[in-house]
Each structure stands twice: as structure tokens, then as C-alpha cells.
Tab-separated table of C-alpha atoms in Angstrom:
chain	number	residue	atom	x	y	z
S	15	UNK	CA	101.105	111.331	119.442
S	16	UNK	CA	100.106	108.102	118.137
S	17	UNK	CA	102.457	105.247	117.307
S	18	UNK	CA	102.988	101.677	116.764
S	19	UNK	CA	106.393	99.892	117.349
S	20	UNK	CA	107.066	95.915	115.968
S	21	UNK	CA	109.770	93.630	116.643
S	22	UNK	CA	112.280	93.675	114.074
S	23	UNK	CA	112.612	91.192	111.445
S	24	UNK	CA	112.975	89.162	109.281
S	25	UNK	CA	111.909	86.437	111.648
S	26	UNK	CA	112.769	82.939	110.181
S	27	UNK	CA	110.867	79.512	111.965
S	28	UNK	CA	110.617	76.218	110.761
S	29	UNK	CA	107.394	74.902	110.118
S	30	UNK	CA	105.232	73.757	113.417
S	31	UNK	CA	107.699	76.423	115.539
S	32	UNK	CA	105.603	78.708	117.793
S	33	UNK	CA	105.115	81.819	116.245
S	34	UNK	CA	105.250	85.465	118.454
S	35	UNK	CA	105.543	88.881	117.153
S	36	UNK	CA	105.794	91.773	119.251
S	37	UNK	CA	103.930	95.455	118.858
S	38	UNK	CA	103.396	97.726	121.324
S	39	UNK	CA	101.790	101.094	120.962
S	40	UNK	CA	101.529	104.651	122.460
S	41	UNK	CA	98.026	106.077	122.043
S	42	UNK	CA	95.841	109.105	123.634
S	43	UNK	CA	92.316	107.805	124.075
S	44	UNK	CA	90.900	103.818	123.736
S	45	UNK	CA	92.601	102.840	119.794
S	46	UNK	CA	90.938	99.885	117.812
S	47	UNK	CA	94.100	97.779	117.225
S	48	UNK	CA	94.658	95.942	113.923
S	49	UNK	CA	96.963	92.952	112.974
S	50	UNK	CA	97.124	93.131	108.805
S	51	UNK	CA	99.097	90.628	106.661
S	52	UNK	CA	100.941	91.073	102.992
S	53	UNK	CA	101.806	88.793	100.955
S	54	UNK	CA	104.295	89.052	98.238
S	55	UNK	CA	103.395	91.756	95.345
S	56	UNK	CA	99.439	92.051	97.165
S	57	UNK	CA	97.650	94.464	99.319
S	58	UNK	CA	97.072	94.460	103.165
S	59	UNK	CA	94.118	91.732	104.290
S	60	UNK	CA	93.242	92.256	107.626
S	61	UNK	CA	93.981	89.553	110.079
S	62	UNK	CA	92.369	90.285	112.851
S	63	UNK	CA	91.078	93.033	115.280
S	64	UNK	CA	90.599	94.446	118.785
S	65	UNK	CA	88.420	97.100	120.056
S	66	UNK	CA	89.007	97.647	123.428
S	67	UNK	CA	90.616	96.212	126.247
S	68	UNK	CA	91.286	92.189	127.152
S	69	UNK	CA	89.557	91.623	123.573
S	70	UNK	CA	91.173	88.825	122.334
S	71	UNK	CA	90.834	88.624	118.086
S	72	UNK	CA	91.308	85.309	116.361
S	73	UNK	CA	91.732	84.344	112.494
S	74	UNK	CA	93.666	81.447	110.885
S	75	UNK	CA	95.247	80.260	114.429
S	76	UNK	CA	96.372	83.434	114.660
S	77	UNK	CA	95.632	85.341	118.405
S	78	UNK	CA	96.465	88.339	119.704
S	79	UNK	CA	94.940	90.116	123.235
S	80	UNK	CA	94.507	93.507	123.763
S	81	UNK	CA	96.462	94.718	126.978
S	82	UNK	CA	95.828	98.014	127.957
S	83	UNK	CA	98.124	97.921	130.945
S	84	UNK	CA	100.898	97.014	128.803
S	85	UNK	CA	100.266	98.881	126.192
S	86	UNK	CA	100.825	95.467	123.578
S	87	UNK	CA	98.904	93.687	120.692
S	88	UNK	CA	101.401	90.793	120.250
S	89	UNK	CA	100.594	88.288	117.793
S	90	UNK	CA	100.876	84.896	118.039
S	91	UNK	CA	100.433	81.315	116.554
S	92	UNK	CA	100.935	77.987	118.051
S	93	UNK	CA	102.275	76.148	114.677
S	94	UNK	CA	103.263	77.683	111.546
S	95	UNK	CA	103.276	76.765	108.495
S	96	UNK	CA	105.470	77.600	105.183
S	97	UNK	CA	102.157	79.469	103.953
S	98	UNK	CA	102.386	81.633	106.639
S	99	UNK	CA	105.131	83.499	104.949
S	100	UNK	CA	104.498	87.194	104.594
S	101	UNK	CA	105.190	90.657	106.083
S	102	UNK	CA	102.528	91.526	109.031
S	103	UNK	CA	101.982	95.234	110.149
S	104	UNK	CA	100.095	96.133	113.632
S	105	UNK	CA	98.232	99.238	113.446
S	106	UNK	CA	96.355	101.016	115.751
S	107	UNK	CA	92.928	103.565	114.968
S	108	UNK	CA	91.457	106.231	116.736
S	109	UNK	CA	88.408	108.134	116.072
S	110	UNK	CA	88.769	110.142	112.727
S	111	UNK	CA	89.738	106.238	111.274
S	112	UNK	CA	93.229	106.547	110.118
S	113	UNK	CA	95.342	104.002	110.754
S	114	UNK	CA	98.651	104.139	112.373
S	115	UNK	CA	100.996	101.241	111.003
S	116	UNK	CA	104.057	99.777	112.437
S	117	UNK	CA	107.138	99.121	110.746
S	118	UNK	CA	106.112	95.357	109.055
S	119	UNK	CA	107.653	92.150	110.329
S	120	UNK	CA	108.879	89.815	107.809
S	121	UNK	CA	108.015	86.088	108.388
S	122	UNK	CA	109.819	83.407	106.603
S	123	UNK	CA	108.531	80.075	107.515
S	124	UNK	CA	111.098	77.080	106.364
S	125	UNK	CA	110.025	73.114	105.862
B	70	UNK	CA	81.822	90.798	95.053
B	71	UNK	CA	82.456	93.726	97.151
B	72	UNK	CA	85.879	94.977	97.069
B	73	UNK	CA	88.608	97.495	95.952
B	74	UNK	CA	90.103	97.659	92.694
B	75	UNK	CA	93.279	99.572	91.621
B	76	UNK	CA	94.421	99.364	87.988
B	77	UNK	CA	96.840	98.657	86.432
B	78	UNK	CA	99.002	96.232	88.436
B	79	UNK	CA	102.179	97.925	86.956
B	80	UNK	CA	102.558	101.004	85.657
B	81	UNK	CA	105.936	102.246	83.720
B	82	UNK	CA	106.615	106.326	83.129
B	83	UNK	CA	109.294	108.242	82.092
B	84	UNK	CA	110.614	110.952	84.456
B	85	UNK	CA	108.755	114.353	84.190
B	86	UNK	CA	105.318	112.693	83.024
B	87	UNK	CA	102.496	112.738	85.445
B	88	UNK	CA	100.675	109.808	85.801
B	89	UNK	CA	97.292	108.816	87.598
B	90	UNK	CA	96.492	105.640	89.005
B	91	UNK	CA	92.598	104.401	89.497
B	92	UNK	CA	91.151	103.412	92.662
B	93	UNK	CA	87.202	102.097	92.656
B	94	UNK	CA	85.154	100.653	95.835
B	95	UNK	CA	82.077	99.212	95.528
B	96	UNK	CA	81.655	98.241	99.371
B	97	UNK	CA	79.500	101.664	100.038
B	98	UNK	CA	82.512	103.193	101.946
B	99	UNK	CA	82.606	107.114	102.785
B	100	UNK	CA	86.167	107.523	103.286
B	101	UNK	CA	89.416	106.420	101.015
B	102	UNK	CA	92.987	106.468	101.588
B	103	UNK	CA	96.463	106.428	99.424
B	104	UNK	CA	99.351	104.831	101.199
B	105	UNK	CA	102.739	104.756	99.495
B	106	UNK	CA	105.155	101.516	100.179
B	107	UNK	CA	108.781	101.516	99.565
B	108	UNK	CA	110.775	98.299	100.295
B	109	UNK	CA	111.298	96.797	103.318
B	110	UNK	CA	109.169	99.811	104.658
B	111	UNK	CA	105.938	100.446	106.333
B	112	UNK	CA	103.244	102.305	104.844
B	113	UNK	CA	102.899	106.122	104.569
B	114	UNK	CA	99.761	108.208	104.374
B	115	UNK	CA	99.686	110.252	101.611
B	116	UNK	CA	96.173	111.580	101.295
B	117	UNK	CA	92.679	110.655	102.747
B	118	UNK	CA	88.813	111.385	101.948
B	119	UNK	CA	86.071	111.079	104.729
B	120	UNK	CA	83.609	112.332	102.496
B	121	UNK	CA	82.594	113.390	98.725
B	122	UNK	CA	84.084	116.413	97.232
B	123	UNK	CA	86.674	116.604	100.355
B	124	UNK	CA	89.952	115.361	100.697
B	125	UNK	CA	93.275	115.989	103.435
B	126	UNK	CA	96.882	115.927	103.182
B	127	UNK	CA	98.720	112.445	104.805
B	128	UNK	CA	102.244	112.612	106.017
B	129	UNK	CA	103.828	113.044	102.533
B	130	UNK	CA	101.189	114.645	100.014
B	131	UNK	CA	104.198	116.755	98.066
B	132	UNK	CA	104.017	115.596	94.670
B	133	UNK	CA	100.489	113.987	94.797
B	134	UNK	CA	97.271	115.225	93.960
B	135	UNK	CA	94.008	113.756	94.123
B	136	UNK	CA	90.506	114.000	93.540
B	137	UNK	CA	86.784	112.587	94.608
B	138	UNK	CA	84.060	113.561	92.708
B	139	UNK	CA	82.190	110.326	93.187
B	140	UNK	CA	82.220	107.476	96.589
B	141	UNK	CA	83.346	105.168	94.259
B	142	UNK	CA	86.561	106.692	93.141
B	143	UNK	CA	89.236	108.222	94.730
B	144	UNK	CA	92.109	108.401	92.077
B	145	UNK	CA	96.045	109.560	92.803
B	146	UNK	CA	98.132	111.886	90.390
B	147	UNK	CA	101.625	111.229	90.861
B	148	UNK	CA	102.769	114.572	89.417
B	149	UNK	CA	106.607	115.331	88.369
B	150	UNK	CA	107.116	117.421	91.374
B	151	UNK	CA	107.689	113.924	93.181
B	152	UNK	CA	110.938	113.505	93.391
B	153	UNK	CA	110.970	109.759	93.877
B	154	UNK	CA	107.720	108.050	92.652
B	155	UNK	CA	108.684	104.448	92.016
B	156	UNK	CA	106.855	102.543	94.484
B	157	UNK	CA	104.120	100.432	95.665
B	158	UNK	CA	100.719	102.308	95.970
B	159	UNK	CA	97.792	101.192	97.553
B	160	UNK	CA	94.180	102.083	98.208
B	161	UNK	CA	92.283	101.372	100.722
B	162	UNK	CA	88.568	102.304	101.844
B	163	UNK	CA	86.677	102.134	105.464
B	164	UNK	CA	83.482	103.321	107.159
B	165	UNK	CA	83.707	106.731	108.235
B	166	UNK	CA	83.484	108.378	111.597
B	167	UNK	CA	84.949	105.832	114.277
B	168	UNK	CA	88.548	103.470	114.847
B	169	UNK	CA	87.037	101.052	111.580
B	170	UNK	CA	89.487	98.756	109.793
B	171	UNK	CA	90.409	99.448	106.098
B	172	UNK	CA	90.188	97.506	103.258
B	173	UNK	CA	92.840	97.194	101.034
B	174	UNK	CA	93.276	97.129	96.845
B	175	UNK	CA	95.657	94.800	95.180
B	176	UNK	CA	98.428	97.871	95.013
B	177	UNK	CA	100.062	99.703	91.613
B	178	UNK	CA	103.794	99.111	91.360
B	179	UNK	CA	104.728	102.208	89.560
B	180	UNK	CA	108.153	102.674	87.979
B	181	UNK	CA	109.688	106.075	86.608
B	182	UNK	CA	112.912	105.656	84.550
């Protein structure tokens, strides 16, 4: 079946430190992979997306590749900042459009 | 704007009531979904719609029901068969038929006491 596994948190940086986050998932078929980010008491925005292999999405400074052989969607940032703070979820979607979430990784981001 | 609403924010019942919280989209989607949140947790499927006037069961749809009589709307019934209903519930809404992203609503804290 499908699934999505994150590093564990709560990850704590200081502002400016390089920011990586680990997901890898197990999927039949080609998924559309999904990096989403909550902030306290608020919904899910999306943060960015990938739709098939070596796609690389982008939002905010935030990257994250699509690698197939790997079976990853890491996310990464090169300098963070105390805004930053929130939980992100990696998700993955087949066809039939529901979404598969990870666990959440919390992100505190000190000054 | 387009977006998702749910209303209200928070939401306080006593045990045994049931209690239904509103979800409207006005971005033209077909299909709606209900996650439930609990802390420090990821988010769990409880029912989904791909089209008007049909709906399927999530992962955990004991306890729920829902309905969706209209695109717009796709409301949840927390019913008192759910044994443990406080939580963080949100909507969310995406094109149908293929791996789209969802949009998400702000989320209803609800608390039974």
C-alpha cells in the first residue's frame, strides 16, 4: 500500500541554520508528491509540489526534488528564519486524489 | 476570493449531543474531504466525496456521518457514537479524477466535556 514516512521531530535551528527534512515514501504507480505546512491553530497551505520524477518544486526558499530511485521528497531550505516555525507534513497522491500524509515534523526556528 | 470556509472556529458540546460542523467551497471543486487531527498527530481520513450526492468511508468514519447535497457543501456530523470527538477537524476540497493537491479550511477545534 501507500505510505509516507518523515523524520521525527521536533527539529529546533537557529535562525540562518540550513534547514532539511526527510520523507520518503512507498507507492504503487507514479504519486504526485506534496510538501504542506501548518501553522499554529490553522489549516494545511500547500507548500509546494511534484508530479513526476526529477521535478524539483520551489516556494518561499523552500526546495524539494522528486527522486524516484530513492524513493524521497526531502525538503529543504538554505536559511531559516523564526517565521518558519510550524509543523510540515509530506504527502503523496495517486489517481482517485486522496492524499496520503506523513506523520508532521515540527519546526522550531530560534533567534 | 476563492477558498474554503469551515465555521465555527471552536465549537464546545456536552457528551452524548451530536453536533455538525459546516464546510463551504467556492473554488468549483468536485470532490471534498474530512480529516480529523489529534495532537502531535498526522491527519486521518475520515470521509471523502468525488462527486454530488456520493460520499466514501476514510480510515475512521465510526461515529461520523456526512452529507452532500450541493458542490458547495460537504458538512460532518460528529454523532455520540464517537467515542472521542475532541479534536481538530478540517476540510479540504480538490479537482477530481487525478493525484491534485487539496485545499485546506481554517479547521473546527471541537471540544466535548
Amino acid at each position: 500500500g501507500n505510505s509516507v514516512t518523515q523524520m521525527e521531530g521536533p527539529v529546533t535551528l537557529s535562525e540562518e541554520a540550513f534547514l532539511t527534512i526527510n520523507c520518503t515514501y512507498t507507492a504503487t504507480g507514479y504519486p504526485s508528491l506534496f510538501w504542506y505546512v501548518q501553522y499554529p491553530g490553522e489549516g494545511l497551505q500547500l507548500l509546494l509540489k511534484a508530479t513526476k520524477a526529477d521535478d524539483k518544486g520551489s516556494n518561499k526558499g523552500f526546495e524539494a526534488t522528486y527522486r524516484k530511485e530513492t524513493t524521497s521528497f526531502h525538503l529543504e531550505k538554505g536559511s531559516v528564519q523564526v517565521s518558519d516555525s510550524a509543523v510540515y507534513f509530506c504527502a503523496l497522491s495517486n489517481q482517485g486524489g486522496k492524499l496520503i500524509f506523513g506523520q508532521g515534523t515540527e519546526l522550531s526556528v530560534k533567534p | 476570493d476563492g477558498g474554503i470556509t469551515q465555521s465555527p472556529k471552536y465549537l464546545f458540546r456536552k457528551e452524548g449531543q451530536n453536533v455538525t460542523l459546516s464546510c463551504e467551497q467556492n473554488l468549483n471543486h468536485d470532490a471534498m474531504y474530512w480529516y480529523r487531527q489529534d495532537p502531535g498527530q498526522g491527519l486521518r481520513l475520515i470521509y471523502y466525496s468525488q462527486i454530488v450526492n456520493d460520499f466514501q468511508k476514510g480510515d475512521i468514519a465510526e461515529g461520523y456521518s456526512v452529507s452532500r447535497e450541493k458542490k458547495e457543501s460537504f458538512p460532518l456530523t460528529v454523532t455520540s457514537a464517537q467515542k472521542n470527538p475532541t479534536a481538530f477537524y478540517l476540510c479540504a476540497s480538490s479537482q477530481s479524477g487525478g493525484p491534485y493537491e487539496q485545499y485546506f479550511g481554517p479547521g473546527t477545534r471541537l471540544t466535548v466535556t
